[in-house]
mmCIF file of C-alpha atoms and ligand atoms in Angstrom:
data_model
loop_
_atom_site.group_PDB
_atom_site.id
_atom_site.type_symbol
_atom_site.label_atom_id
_atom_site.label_comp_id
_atom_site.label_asym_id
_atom_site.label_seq_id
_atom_site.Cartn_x
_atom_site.Cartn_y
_atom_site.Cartn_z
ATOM 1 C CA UNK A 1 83.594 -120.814 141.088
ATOM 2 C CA UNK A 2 80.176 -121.177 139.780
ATOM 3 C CA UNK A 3 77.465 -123.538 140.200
ATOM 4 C CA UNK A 4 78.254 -124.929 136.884
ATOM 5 C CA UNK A 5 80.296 -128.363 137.124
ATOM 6 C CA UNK A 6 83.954 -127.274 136.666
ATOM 7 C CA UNK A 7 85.678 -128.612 133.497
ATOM 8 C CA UNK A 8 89.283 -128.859 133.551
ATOM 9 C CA UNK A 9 90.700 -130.137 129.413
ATOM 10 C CA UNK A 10 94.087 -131.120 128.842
ATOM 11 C CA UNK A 11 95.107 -130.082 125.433
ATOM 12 C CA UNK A 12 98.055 -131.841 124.631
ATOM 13 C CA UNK A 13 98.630 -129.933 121.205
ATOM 14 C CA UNK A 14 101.200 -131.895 118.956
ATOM 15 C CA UNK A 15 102.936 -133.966 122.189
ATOM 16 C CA UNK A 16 102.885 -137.652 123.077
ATOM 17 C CA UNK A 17 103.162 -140.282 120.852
ATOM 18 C CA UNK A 18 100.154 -143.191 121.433
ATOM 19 C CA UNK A 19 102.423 -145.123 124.114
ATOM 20 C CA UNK A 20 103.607 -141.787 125.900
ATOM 21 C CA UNK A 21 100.049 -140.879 126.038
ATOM 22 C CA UNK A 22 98.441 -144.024 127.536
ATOM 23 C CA UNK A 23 101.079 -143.795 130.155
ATOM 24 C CA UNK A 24 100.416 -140.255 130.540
ATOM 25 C CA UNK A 25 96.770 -141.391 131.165
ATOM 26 C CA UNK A 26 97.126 -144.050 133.610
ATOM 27 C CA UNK A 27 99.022 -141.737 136.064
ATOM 28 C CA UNK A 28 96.304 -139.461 135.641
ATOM 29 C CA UNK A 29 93.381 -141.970 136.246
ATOM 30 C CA UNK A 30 95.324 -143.472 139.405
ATOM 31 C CA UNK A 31 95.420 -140.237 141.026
ATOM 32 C CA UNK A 32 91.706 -138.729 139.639
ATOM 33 C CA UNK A 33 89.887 -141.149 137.391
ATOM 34 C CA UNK A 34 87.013 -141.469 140.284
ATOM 35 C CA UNK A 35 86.674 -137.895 141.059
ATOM 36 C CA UNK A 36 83.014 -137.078 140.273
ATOM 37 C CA UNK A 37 82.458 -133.334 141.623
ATOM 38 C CA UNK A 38 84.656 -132.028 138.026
ATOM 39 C CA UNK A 39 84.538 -133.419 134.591
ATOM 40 C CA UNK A 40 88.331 -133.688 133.115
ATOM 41 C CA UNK A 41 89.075 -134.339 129.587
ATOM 42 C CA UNK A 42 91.858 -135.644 127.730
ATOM 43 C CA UNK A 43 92.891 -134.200 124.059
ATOM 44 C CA UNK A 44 95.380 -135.899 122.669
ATOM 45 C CA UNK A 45 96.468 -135.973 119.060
ATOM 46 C CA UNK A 46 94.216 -137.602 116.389
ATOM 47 C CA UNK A 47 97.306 -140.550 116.639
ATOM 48 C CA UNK A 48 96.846 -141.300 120.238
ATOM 49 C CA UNK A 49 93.052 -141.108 120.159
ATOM 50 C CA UNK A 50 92.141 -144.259 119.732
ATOM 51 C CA UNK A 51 94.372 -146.155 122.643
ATOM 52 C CA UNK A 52 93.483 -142.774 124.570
ATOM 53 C CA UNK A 53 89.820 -144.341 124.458
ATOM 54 C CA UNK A 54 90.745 -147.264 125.669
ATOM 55 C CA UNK A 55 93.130 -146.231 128.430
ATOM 56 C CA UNK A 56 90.064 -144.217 129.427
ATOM 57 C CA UNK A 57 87.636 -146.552 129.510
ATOM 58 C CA UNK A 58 85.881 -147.435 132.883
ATOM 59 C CA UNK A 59 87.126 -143.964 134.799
ATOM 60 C CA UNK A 60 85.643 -140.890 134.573
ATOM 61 C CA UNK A 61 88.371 -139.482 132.706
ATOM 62 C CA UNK A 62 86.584 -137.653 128.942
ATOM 63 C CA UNK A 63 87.822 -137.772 125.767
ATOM 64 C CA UNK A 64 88.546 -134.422 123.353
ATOM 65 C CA UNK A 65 89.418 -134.076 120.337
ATOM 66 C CA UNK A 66 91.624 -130.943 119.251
ATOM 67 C CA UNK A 67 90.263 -129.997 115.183
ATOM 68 C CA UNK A 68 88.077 -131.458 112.962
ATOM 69 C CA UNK A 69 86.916 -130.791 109.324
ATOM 70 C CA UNK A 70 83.419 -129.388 108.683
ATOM 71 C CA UNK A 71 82.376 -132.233 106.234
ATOM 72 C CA UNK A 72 81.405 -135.463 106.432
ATOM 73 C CA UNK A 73 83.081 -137.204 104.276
ATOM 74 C CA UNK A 74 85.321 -137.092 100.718
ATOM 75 C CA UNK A 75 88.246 -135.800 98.774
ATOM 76 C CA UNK A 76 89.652 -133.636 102.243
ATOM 77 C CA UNK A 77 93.037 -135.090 102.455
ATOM 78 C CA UNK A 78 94.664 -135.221 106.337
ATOM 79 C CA UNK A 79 91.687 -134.214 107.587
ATOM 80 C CA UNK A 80 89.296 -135.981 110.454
ATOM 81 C CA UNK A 81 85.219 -135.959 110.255
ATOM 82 C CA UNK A 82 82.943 -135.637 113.074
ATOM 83 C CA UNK A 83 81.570 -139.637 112.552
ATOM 84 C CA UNK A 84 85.059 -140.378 112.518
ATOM 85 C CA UNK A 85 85.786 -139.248 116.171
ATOM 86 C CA UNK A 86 82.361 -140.371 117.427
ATOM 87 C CA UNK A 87 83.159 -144.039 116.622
ATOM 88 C CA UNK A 88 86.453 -143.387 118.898
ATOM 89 C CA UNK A 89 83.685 -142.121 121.618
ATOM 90 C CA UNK A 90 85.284 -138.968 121.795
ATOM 91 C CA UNK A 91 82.518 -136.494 123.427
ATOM 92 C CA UNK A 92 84.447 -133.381 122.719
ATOM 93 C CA UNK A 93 86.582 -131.398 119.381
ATOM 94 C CA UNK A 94 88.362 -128.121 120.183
ATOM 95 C CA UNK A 95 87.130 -125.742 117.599
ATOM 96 C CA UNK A 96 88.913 -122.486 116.569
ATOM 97 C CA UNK A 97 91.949 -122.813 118.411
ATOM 98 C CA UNK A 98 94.338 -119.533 118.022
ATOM 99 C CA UNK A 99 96.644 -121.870 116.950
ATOM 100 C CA UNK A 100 94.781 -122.905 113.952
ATOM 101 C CA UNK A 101 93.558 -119.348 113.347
ATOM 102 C CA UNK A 102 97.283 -117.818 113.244
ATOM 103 C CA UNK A 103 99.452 -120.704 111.821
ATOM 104 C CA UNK A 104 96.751 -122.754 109.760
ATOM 105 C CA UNK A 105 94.466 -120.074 108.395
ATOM 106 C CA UNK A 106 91.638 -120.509 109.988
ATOM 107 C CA UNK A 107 88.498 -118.074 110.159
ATOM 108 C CA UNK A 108 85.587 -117.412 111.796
ATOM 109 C CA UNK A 109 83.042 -118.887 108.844
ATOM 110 C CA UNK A 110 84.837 -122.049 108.576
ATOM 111 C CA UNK A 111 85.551 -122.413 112.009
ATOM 112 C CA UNK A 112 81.617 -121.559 112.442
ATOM 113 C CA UNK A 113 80.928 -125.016 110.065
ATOM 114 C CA UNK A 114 82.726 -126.842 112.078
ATOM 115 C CA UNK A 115 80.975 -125.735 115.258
ATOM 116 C CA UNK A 116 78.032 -126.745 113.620
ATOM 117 C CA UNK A 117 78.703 -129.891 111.736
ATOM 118 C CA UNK A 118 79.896 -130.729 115.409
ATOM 119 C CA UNK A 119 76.674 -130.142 117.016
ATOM 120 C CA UNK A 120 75.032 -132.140 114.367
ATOM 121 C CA UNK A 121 77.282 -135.074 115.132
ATOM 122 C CA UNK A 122 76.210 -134.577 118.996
ATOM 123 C CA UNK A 123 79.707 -133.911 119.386
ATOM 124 C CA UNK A 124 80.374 -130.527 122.195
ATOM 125 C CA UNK A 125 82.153 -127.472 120.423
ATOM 126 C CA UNK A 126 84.837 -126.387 122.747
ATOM 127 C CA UNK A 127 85.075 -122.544 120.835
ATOM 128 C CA UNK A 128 88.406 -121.115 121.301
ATOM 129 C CA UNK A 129 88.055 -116.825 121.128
ATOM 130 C CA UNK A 130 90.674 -114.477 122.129
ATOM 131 C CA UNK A 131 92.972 -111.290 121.430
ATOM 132 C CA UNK A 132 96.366 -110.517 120.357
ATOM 133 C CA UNK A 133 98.480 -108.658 122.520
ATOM 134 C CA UNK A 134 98.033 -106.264 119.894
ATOM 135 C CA UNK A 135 94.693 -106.221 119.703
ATOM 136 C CA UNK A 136 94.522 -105.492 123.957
ATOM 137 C CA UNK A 137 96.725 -102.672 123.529
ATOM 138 C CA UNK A 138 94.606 -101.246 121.198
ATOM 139 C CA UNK A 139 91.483 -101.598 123.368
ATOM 140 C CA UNK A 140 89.962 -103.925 121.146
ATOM 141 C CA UNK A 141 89.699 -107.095 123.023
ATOM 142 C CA UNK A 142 85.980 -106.919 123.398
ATOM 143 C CA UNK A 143 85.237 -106.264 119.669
ATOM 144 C CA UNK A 144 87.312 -108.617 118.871
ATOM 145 C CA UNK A 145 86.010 -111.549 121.148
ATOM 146 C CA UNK A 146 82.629 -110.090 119.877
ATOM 147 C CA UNK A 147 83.377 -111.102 116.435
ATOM 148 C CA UNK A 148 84.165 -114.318 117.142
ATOM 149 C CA UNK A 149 81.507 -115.608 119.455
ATOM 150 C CA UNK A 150 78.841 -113.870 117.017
ATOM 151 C CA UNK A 151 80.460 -115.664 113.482
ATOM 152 C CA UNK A 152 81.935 -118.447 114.901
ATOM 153 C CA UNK A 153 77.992 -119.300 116.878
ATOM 154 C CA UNK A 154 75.754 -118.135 113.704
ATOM 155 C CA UNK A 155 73.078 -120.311 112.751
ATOM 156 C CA UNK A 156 73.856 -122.633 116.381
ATOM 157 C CA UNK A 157 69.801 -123.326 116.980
ATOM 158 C CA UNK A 158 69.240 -122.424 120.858
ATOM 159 C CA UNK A 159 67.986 -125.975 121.676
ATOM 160 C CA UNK A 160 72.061 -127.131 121.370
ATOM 161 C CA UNK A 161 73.282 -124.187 123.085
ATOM 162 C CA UNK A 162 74.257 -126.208 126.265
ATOM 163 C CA UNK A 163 76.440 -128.800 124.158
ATOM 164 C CA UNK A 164 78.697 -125.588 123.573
ATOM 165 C CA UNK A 165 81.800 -124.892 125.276
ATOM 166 C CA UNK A 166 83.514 -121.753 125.222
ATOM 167 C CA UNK A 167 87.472 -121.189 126.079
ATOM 168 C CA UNK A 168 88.763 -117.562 126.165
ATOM 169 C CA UNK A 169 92.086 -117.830 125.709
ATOM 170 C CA UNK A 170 93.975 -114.494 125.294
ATOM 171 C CA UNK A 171 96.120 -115.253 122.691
ATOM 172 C CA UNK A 172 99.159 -113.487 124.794
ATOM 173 C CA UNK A 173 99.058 -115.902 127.301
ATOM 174 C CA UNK A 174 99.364 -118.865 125.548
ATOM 175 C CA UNK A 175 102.435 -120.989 125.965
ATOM 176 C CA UNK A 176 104.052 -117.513 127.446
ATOM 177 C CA UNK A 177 103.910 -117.934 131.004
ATOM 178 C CA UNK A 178 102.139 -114.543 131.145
ATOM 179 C CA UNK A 179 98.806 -115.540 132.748
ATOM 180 C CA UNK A 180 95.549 -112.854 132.593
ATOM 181 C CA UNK A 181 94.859 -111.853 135.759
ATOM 182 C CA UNK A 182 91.575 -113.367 137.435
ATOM 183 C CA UNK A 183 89.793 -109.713 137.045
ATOM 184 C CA UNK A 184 90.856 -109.124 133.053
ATOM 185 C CA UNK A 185 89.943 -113.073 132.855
ATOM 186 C CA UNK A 186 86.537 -112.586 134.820
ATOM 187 C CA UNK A 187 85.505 -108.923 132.696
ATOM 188 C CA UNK A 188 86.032 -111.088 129.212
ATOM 189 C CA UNK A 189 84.150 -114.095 130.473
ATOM 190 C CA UNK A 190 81.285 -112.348 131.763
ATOM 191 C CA UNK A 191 81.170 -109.914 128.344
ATOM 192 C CA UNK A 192 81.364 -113.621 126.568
ATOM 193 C CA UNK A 193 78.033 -114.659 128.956
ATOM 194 C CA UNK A 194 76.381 -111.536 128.016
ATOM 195 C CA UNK A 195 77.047 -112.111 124.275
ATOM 196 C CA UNK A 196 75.353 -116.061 124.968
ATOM 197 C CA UNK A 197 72.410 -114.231 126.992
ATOM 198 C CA UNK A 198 71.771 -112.472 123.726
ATOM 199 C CA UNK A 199 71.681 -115.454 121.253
ATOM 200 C CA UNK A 200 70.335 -117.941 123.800
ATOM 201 C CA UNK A 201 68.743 -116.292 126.745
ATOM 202 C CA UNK A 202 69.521 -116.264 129.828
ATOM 203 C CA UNK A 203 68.645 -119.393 131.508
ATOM 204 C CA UNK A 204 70.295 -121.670 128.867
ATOM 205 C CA UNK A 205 73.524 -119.047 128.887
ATOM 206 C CA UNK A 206 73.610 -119.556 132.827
ATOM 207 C CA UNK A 207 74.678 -123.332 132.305
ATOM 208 C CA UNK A 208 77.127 -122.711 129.167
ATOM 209 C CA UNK A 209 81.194 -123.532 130.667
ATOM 210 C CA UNK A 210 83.149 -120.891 129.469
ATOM 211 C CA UNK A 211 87.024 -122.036 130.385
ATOM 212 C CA UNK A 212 89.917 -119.524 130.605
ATOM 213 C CA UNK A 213 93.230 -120.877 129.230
ATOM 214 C CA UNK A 214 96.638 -119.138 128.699
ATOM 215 C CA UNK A 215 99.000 -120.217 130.977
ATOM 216 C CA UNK A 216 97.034 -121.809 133.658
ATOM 217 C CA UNK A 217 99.101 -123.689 136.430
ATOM 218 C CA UNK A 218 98.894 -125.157 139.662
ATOM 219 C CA UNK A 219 100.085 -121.425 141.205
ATOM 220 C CA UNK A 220 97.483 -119.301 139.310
ATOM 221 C CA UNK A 221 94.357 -121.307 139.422
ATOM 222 C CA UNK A 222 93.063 -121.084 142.483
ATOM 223 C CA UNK A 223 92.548 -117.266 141.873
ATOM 224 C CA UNK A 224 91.013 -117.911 138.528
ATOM 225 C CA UNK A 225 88.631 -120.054 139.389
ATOM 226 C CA UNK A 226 87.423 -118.436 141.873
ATOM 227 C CA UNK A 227 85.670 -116.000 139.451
ATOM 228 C CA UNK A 228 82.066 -116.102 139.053
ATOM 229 C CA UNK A 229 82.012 -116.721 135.273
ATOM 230 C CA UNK A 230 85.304 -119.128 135.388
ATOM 231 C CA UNK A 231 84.351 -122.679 135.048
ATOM 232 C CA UNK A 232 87.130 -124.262 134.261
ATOM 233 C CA UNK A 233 90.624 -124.796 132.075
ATOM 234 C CA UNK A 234 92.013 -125.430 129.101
ATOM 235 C CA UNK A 235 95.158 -126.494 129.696
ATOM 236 C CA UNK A 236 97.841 -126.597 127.056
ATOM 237 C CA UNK A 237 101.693 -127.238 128.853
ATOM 238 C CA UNK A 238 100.683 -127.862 132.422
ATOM 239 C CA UNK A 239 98.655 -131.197 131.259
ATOM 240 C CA UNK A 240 101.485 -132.871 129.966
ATOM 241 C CA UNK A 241 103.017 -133.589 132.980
ATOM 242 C CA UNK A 242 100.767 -135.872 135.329
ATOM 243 C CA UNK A 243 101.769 -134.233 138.506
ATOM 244 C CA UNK A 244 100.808 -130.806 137.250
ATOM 245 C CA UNK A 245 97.396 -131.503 135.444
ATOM 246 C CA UNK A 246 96.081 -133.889 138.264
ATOM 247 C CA UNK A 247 97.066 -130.574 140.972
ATOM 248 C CA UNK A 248 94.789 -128.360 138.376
ATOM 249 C CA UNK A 249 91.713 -131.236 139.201
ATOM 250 C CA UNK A 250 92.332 -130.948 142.606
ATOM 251 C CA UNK A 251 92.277 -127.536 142.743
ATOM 252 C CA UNK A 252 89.168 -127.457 140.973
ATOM 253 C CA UNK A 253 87.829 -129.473 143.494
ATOM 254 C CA UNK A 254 88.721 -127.789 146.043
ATOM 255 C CA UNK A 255 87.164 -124.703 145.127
ATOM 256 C CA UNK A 256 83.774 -125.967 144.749
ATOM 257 C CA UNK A 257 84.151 -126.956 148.730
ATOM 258 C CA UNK A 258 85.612 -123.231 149.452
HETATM 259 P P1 13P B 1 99.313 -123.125 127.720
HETATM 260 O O1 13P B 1 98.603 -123.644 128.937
HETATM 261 O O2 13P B 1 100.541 -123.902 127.366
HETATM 262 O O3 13P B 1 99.548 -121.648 127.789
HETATM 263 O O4 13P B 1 98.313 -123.360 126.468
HETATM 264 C C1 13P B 1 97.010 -122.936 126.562
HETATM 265 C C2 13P B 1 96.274 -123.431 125.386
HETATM 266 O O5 13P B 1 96.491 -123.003 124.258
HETATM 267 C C3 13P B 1 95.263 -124.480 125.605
HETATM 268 O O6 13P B 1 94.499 -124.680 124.476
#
């Protein structure tokens, strides 16, 4: 683990209704809503959001969001603004997600206007890059990652750099139970530092969070985390369950102490 405060995100994808969610929450803040040494953050669907926030409220518990559209306002049916999660205090919007790249379409220059309508609405990008199994097997994983740090950052001026968030998340691992292991993890994150160095320098790409997700549990994060360039998770089926996600905290914790 790094210097870098750990961030550990619970993306809760399209699970938990409002109630299921605030209940969700509450087990969460009784057993970690105090702890101080990592930020945690909650993102639940755009439906739960709002009572999310409140449930929130008064711990140290964050709020994410997990898409958002890059304009500000108009004819965009089903789709959320940056000003619109703001007033909900959410501090955080997944961008990029594999998810949205494979099933919804999404590609690096739109995904790149939302990073940066985002950043204009002082909300933190959380940038999701990563490979296909395919793309691994054909050696490509760097290239590919390269791609979409370089379109999806363009134009990002270096004075908001440190509002970015990056989450490699092998696209493989996701929902699979096949984890990267923490040296493939660590090789990826420190090419994805390198690639920050270049745009940003390397002071302001020193404090950047890059998070590894893909299958991150309770059994496999000690080991990740413990890589230099690992700051974190992004947690997609482990943080639906209180018992699980609130281990993942603690274990982040705990390796800031080791
Ligand atoms: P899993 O933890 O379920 O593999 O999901 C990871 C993810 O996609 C988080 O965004």
């Amino acid at each position: 683990m790094s210097k870098r405060t750990p961030l550990i995100a619970g993306n809760w994808k399209m699970n938990k209704t409002a109630t299921e969610g605030v209940e969700l929450v509450k087990e969460i803040a009784a057993a970690v809503g105090t702890e101080s040494s990592v930020n945690v953050l909650l993102c639940p669907p755009f439906t739960a959001l709002s009572a999310v926030s409140a449930a929130v409220e008064g711990t140290h518990l964050g709020l994410g969001a997990q898409n958002m559209h890059d304009k500000a306002s108009g004819a965009f049916t089903g789709e959320i603004s940056a000003s619109m999660l703001r007033d909900l205090y959410v501090t955080h919007v997944i961008l990029g997600h594999s998810e949205r790249r494979s099933l919804f379409g999404e590609n690096d220059a739109f995904i790149n206007r939302k990073v940066l309508a985002a950043l204009s609405a002082s909300l933190k990008p959380i940038l999701c890059v990563g490979e296909l199994l395919s793309e691994r097997e054909a050696n490509q994983t760097m290239e590919v990652v390269r791609r979409q740090i370089e379109q999806g950052l363009a134009g990002v001026p270096a004075a908001k750099a440190e509002s970015l968030v990056i989450a490699y998340e092998p696209v493989w691992a996701i929902g699979t139970g096949k984890t990267a292991t923490p040296a493939m993890a660590q090789e990826v994150h420190a090419f994805i530092r390198k690639l920050l160095a270049q745009q940003f320098g390397a002071e302001s790409a020193s404090r950047i969070l890059i998070l590894y997700g893909g299958s991150m549990k309770p059994d496999n994060a000690d080991a990740l985390l413990a890589e230099q360039d690992i700051d974190g998770g992004l947690i997609g089926g482990a943080s639906l369950e209180a018992k699980s996600f609130v281990d993942l905290v603690q274990i982040a914790a705990k390796s800031l102490r080791d």
